[in-house]
PDB file of C-alpha atoms in Angstrom:
ATOM      1  CA  ALA A 689       0.449  -0.064   0.082  1.00 88.00           C
ATOM      2  CA  ILE A 690       2.708   2.120   0.776  1.00 92.00           C
ATOM      3  CA  LEU A 691       4.428   2.027  -2.667  1.00 92.00           C
ATOM      4  CA  ILE A 692       1.485   1.967  -4.388  1.00 94.00           C
ATOM      5  CA  TRP A 693       0.214   5.704  -2.716  1.00 92.00           C
ATOM      6  CA  THR A 694       3.995   6.358  -3.450  1.00 93.00           C
ATOM      7  CA  VAL A 695       3.716   6.391  -6.563  1.00 92.00           C
ATOM      8  CA  ILE A 696       0.235   7.913  -6.824  1.00 93.00           C
ATOM      9  CA  ILE A 697       1.428  10.958  -5.166  1.00 93.00           C
ATOM     10  CA  VAL A 698       4.789  11.939  -6.974  1.00 92.00           C
ATOM     11  CA  PHE A 699       2.562  10.509 -10.333  1.00 92.00           C
ATOM     12  CA  CYS A 700       0.103  13.532  -9.324  1.00 92.00           C
ATOM     13  CA  LEU A 701       2.646  16.267  -8.156  1.00 93.00           C
ATOM     14  CA  ARG A 702       5.793  16.336 -10.137  1.00 90.00           C
ATOM     15  CA  GLY A 703       4.002  18.230 -12.719  1.00 91.00           C
ATOM     16  CA  ILE A 704       3.811  20.821 -10.737  1.00 93.00           C
ATOM     17  CA  VAL A 705       6.924  20.453  -9.008  1.00 93.00           C
ATOM     18  CA  ASN A 706       8.514  19.974 -12.360  1.00 91.00           C
ATOM     19  CA  GLY A 707       6.731  23.603 -13.022  1.00 93.00           C
ATOM     20  CA  LEU A 708       7.678  25.210 -10.042  1.00 93.00           C
ATOM     21  CA  GLU A 709      10.763  24.499 -10.754  1.00 92.00           C
ATOM     22  CA  LYS A 710      11.213  25.982 -14.217  1.00 93.00           C
ATOM     23  CA  ARG A 711      10.609  29.165 -12.595  1.00 94.00           C
ATOM     24  CA  HIS A 712      13.297  28.603 -10.503  1.00 92.00           C
ATOM     25  CA  ILE A 713      11.725  27.656  -7.227  1.00 92.00           C
ATOM     26  CA  ASN A 714      13.852  25.662  -4.883  1.00 91.00           C
ATOM     27  CA  ARG A 715      12.470  21.637  -5.598  1.00 90.00           C
ATOM     28  CA  GLY A 716      11.859  21.872  -1.546  1.00 91.00           C
ATOM     29  CA  LEU A 717       9.782  24.749  -1.489  1.00 94.00           C
ATOM     30  CA  GLY A 718       7.716  23.158  -5.200  1.00 93.00           C
ATOM     31  CA  THR A 719       7.355  20.059  -3.348  1.00 94.00           C
ATOM     32  CA  THR A 720       5.758  21.735  -0.389  1.00 94.00           C
ATOM     33  CA  ILE A 721       3.574  24.218  -2.561  1.00 95.00           C
ATOM     34  CA  ALA A 722       2.399  20.769  -4.362  1.00 95.00           C
ATOM     35  CA  TYR A 723       1.248  19.159  -0.603  1.00 95.00           C
ATOM     36  CA  VAL A 724      -0.393  22.521   0.346  1.00 96.00           C
ATOM     37  CA  ILE A 725      -1.669  22.403  -3.196  1.00 95.00           C
ATOM     38  CA  MET A 726      -2.877  18.628  -2.902  1.00 95.00           C
ATOM     39  CA  ALA A 727      -4.228  19.298   0.941  1.00 95.00           C
ATOM     40  CA  LEU A 728      -6.537  21.957  -0.407  1.00 96.00           C
ATOM     41  CA  VAL A 729      -8.106  20.105  -3.104  1.00 95.00           C
ATOM     42  CA  LEU A 730      -8.618  17.280  -1.360  1.00 92.00           C
ATOM     43  CA  ALA A 731     -10.455  19.856   1.410  1.00 92.00           C
ATOM     44  CA  LEU A 732     -12.536  21.345  -1.433  1.00 91.00           C
ATOM     45  CA  ILE A 733     -13.582  17.865  -2.467  1.00 88.00           C
ATOM     46  CA  GLY A 734     -14.498  17.059   1.197  1.00 84.00           C
ATOM     47  CA  PHE A 735     -16.329  20.402   1.256  1.00 83.00           C
ATOM     48  CA  LEU A 736     -18.535  19.980  -1.631  1.00 80.00           C
ATOM     49  CA  LEU A 737     -18.951  15.972  -0.672  1.00 76.00           C
ATOM     50  CA  PHE A 738     -20.432  17.221   2.987  1.00 74.00           C
ATOM     51  CA  SER A 739     -21.524  21.027   2.616  1.00 72.00           C
ATOM     52  CA  PRO A 740     -25.148  21.875   3.162  1.00 66.00           C
ATOM     53  CA  MET A 741     -26.002  22.610  -0.351  1.00 67.00           C
ATOM     54  CA  PHE A 742     -24.087  19.492  -2.405  1.00 65.00           C
ATOM     55  CA  GLY A 743     -23.171  15.551  -2.150  1.00 58.00           C
ATOM     56  CA  LEU A 744     -23.900  13.775   1.100  1.00 64.00           C
ATOM     57  CA  ASN A 745     -25.183  16.271   3.794  1.00 65.00           C
ATOM     58  CA  ALA A 746     -28.774  16.279   1.883  1.00 68.00           C
ATOM     59  CA  GLN A 747     -29.341  12.535   1.661  1.00 72.00           C
ATOM     60  CA  PHE A 748     -28.819  12.592   5.654  1.00 74.00           C
ATOM     61  CA  ASN A 749     -31.180  15.604   6.212  1.00 77.00           C
ATOM     62  CA  ASP A 750     -33.559  13.504   4.157  1.00 80.00           C
ATOM     63  CA  LEU A 751     -33.083  10.388   6.330  1.00 80.00           C
ATOM     64  CA  VAL A 752     -33.559  12.392   9.681  1.00 85.00           C
ATOM     65  CA  SER A 753     -36.495  14.060   8.185  1.00 88.00           C
ATOM     66  CA  ASN A 754     -38.315  10.815   6.941  1.00 89.00           C
ATOM     67  CA  MET A 755     -37.346   9.238  10.739  1.00 90.00           C
ATOM     68  CA  PRO A 756     -40.695   9.485  11.630  1.00 91.00           C
ATOM     69  CA  HIS A 757     -41.818   7.917   9.158  1.00 92.00           C
ATOM     70  CA  TYR A 758     -40.042   5.244   9.635  1.00 91.00           C
ATOM     71  CA  VAL A 759     -40.790   4.708  12.973  1.00 92.00           C
ATOM     72  CA  ASP A 760     -44.022   4.506  12.365  1.00 92.00           C
ATOM     73  CA  ALA A 761     -43.709   1.712  10.191  1.00 93.00           C
ATOM     74  CA  VAL A 762     -41.957  -0.259  12.222  1.00 92.00           C
ATOM     75  CA  ILE A 763     -44.649   0.376  15.203  1.00 92.00           C
ATOM     76  CA  ALA A 764     -47.086  -0.696  12.613  1.00 93.00           C
ATOM     77  CA  TRP A 765     -45.578  -3.917  11.372  1.00 90.00           C
ATOM     78  CA  GLY A 766     -44.551  -4.631  15.182  1.00 87.00           C
ATOM     79  CA  ASN A 767     -48.396  -4.237  16.373  1.00 87.00           C
ATOM     80  CA  ASP A 768     -49.915  -6.095  13.303  1.00 88.00           C
ATOM     81  CA  LEU A 769     -47.275  -9.267  14.353  1.00 83.00           C
ATOM     82  CA  TYR A 770     -48.764  -8.913  18.202  1.00 80.00           C
ATOM     83  CA  ALA A 771     -52.075  -9.234  16.588  1.00 83.00           C
ATOM     84  CA  ARG A 772     -51.977 -12.345  14.488  1.00 83.00           C
ATOM     85  CA  TYR A 773     -49.500 -13.860  16.774  1.00 79.00           C
ATOM     86  CA  ALA A 774     -51.464 -12.748  20.556  1.00 78.00           C
ATOM     87  CA  PRO A 775     -52.558 -16.006  21.362  1.00 78.00           C
ATOM     88  CA  MET A 776     -48.703 -17.733  20.853  1.00 74.00           C
ATOM     89  CA  LEU A 777     -47.264 -14.562  22.483  1.00 70.00           C
ATOM     90  CA  GLU A 778     -49.023 -14.851  25.874  1.00 74.00           C
ATOM     91  CA  ASP A 779     -48.227 -18.885  26.146  1.00 74.00           C
ATOM     92  CA  GLU A 780     -45.246 -18.792  29.006  1.00 78.00           C
ATOM     93  CA  THR A 781     -43.436 -20.974  26.970  1.00 80.00           C
ATOM     94  CA  VAL A 782     -43.404 -19.388  24.246  1.00 75.00           C
ATOM     95  CA  ILE A 783     -41.987 -16.289  25.754  1.00 76.00           C
ATOM     96  CA  SER A 784     -39.457 -17.813  27.955  1.00 82.00           C
ATOM     97  CA  GLU A 785     -37.907 -19.088  24.418  1.00 83.00           C
ATOM     98  CA  VAL A 786     -38.316 -16.098  22.562  1.00 79.00           C
ATOM     99  CA  GLN A 787     -36.443 -14.355  26.065  1.00 82.00           C
ATOM    100  CA  LYS A 788     -33.797 -16.835  25.195  1.00 88.00           C
ATOM    101  CA  SER A 789     -33.953 -16.378  21.865  1.00 89.00           C
ATOM    102  CA  ALA A 790     -33.346 -12.985  21.721  1.00 88.00           C
ATOM    103  CA  ALA A 791     -30.606 -13.034  24.667  1.00 89.00           C
ATOM    104  CA  SER A 792     -28.559 -14.937  22.469  1.00 90.00           C
ATOM    105  CA  TRP A 793     -29.332 -13.036  19.450  1.00 90.00           C
ATOM    106  CA  ALA A 794     -28.186  -9.736  21.069  1.00 90.00           C
ATOM    107  CA  SER A 795     -24.980 -11.881  22.547  1.00 91.00           C
ATOM    108  CA  SER A 796     -23.971 -13.057  18.988  1.00 91.00           C
ATOM    109  CA  ILE A 797     -24.588  -9.120  17.785  1.00 92.00           C
ATOM    110  CA  ALA A 798     -22.638  -7.143  20.380  1.00 91.00           C
ATOM    111  CA  GLN A 799     -19.721 -10.289  19.683  1.00 91.00           C
ATOM    112  CA  GLY A 800     -20.111  -9.507  15.964  1.00 91.00           C
ATOM    113  CA  SER A 801     -20.251  -6.005  16.054  1.00 91.00           C
ATOM    114  CA  ALA A 802     -17.192  -6.012  18.498  1.00 92.00           C
ATOM    115  CA  ASN A 803     -15.156  -8.387  15.887  1.00 92.00           C
ATOM    116  CA  GLY A 804     -16.309  -5.602  13.202  1.00 91.00           C
ATOM    117  CA  ILE A 805     -15.064  -2.418  15.185  1.00 93.00           C
ATOM    118  CA  VAL A 806     -11.794  -3.951  16.080  1.00 93.00           C
ATOM    119  CA  ALA A 807     -11.172  -5.071  12.786  1.00 93.00           C
ATOM    120  CA  PHE A 808     -12.301  -1.633  11.195  1.00 94.00           C
ATOM    121  CA  SER A 809     -10.100  -0.169  13.644  1.00 94.00           C
ATOM    122  CA  THR A 810      -6.800  -2.032  12.634  1.00 94.00           C
ATOM    123  CA  THR A 811      -7.650  -1.618   8.810  1.00 94.00           C
ATOM    124  CA  LEU A 812      -8.095   2.211   9.457  1.00 94.00           C
ATOM    125  CA  ALA A 813      -5.130   2.446  11.728  1.00 95.00           C
ATOM    126  CA  ASN A 814      -2.599   0.654   9.264  1.00 94.00           C
ATOM    127  CA  GLY A 815      -4.197   2.341   6.122  1.00 92.00           C
ATOM    128  CA  LEU A 816      -3.720   5.986   7.355  1.00 93.00           C
ATOM    129  CA  MET A 817      -0.286   4.800   8.845  1.00 95.00           C
ATOM    130  CA  ALA A 818       0.409   3.696   5.059  1.00 93.00           C
ATOM    131  CA  LEU A 819      -0.870   6.944   3.500  1.00 93.00           C
ATOM    132  CA  GLY A 820       1.346   8.830   6.460  1.00 94.00           C
ATOM    133  CA  PHE A 821       4.823   7.137   5.021  1.00 95.00           C
ATOM    134  CA  ALA A 822       3.766   7.356   1.313  1.00 94.00           C
ATOM    135  CA  LEU A 823       3.531  10.734   1.949  1.00 94.00           C
ATOM    136  CA  VAL A 824       6.752  11.448   3.856  1.00 94.00           C
ATOM    137  CA  ILE A 825       8.459   8.990   0.870  1.00 95.00           C
ATOM    138  CA  ALA A 826       6.375  10.920  -1.992  1.00 94.00           C
ATOM    139  CA  PHE A 827       7.696  13.506  -0.693  1.00 94.00           C
ATOM    140  CA  TRP A 828      11.507  12.510  -0.694  1.00 94.00           C
ATOM    141  CA  ILE A 829      11.549  11.073  -3.846  1.00 92.00           C
ATOM    142  CA  LEU A 830       9.788  14.490  -5.532  1.00 91.00           C
ATOM    143  CA  MET A 831      12.660  16.575  -3.639  1.00 90.00           C
ATOM    144  CA  GLU A 832      15.615  13.923  -5.391  1.00 89.00           C
ATOM    145  CA  LEU A 833      13.730  13.153  -8.693  1.00 86.00           C
ATOM    146  CA  PRO A 834      16.230  14.710 -10.674  1.00 86.00           C
ATOM    147  CA  ALA A 835      18.893  13.253  -9.179  1.00 87.00           C
ATOM    148  CA  MET A 836      17.327   9.854  -8.939  1.00 85.00           C
ATOM    149  CA  GLY A 837      17.339  10.066 -12.679  1.00 81.00           C
ATOM    150  CA  ARG A 838      20.669  10.859 -12.948  1.00 83.00           C
ATOM    151  CA  GLU A 839      21.895   8.141 -11.111  1.00 85.00           C
ATOM    152  CA  THR A 840      19.429   5.453 -12.510  1.00 82.00           C
ATOM    153  CA  ARG A 841      21.229   6.668 -15.963  1.00 81.00           C
ATOM    154  CA  ARG A 842      24.265   6.365 -14.559  1.00 84.00           C
ATOM    155  CA  LEU A 843      23.697   2.878 -13.482  1.00 85.00           C
ATOM    156  CA  ILE A 844      21.709   1.420 -16.166  1.00 85.00           C
ATOM    157  CA  GLY A 845      24.679   2.830 -18.780  1.00 83.00           C
ATOM    158  CA  PRO A 846      24.846   3.890 -22.248  1.00 84.00           C
ATOM    159  CA  LYS A 847      24.018   0.775 -23.645  1.00 85.00           C
ATOM    160  CA  HIS A 848      20.383   0.446 -22.214  1.00 83.00           C
ATOM    161  CA  ALA A 849      20.057   4.301 -21.954  1.00 81.00           C
ATOM    162  CA  GLU A 850      17.278   4.413 -25.405  1.00 84.00           C
ATOM    163  CA  ASP A 851      15.538   1.444 -23.640  1.00 85.00           C
ATOM    164  CA  ALA A 852      15.321   3.521 -20.022  1.00 81.00           C
ATOM    165  CA  GLU A 853      14.119   6.711 -21.569  1.00 79.00           C
ATOM    166  CA  PHE A 854      11.139   4.720 -24.065  1.00 81.00           C
ATOM    167  CA  PHE A 855      10.041   3.224 -20.712  1.00 78.00           C
ATOM    168  CA  HIS A 856      10.748   6.024 -18.614  1.00 70.00           C
ATOM    169  CA  ALA A 857       8.070   8.104 -21.403  1.00 70.00           C
ATOM    170  CA  THR A 858       5.907   5.733 -21.114  1.00 72.00           C
TER     171      THR A 858
END
């Protein structure tokens, strides 16, 4: 994941860094400016997704405003269910079995939820850590990209330079 994120970040930002370097801005400063631009673009996208005028916020507001209708529908369903099966639900044996089943079901749901929360938290922490490392590595690569290119050309040698240049251009 670190390698993939690093490649994506370098691919997206190297044009900005190279353009700033052509305008005689130090690569370190240019990389910092590119990171600030990337953060601003991501913040703008986040704002557009969650702003009151656009995106998911409107759907969330619709859900909240329709919640009373959903609750009424569930209550009506429960009342209908009780009306159909009232004689059974008044039997002590059935009630006892239902309580045991409900307790077992609630226990399994709680255990599954806890396992899911732990798995989600672990995955999220690993993803954020990988992204953090990728940001640091991409910053370093963006700053040293010209030197890395020169060193790679030196290591490849003149015999394979044309193939390497074709690979780089592609």
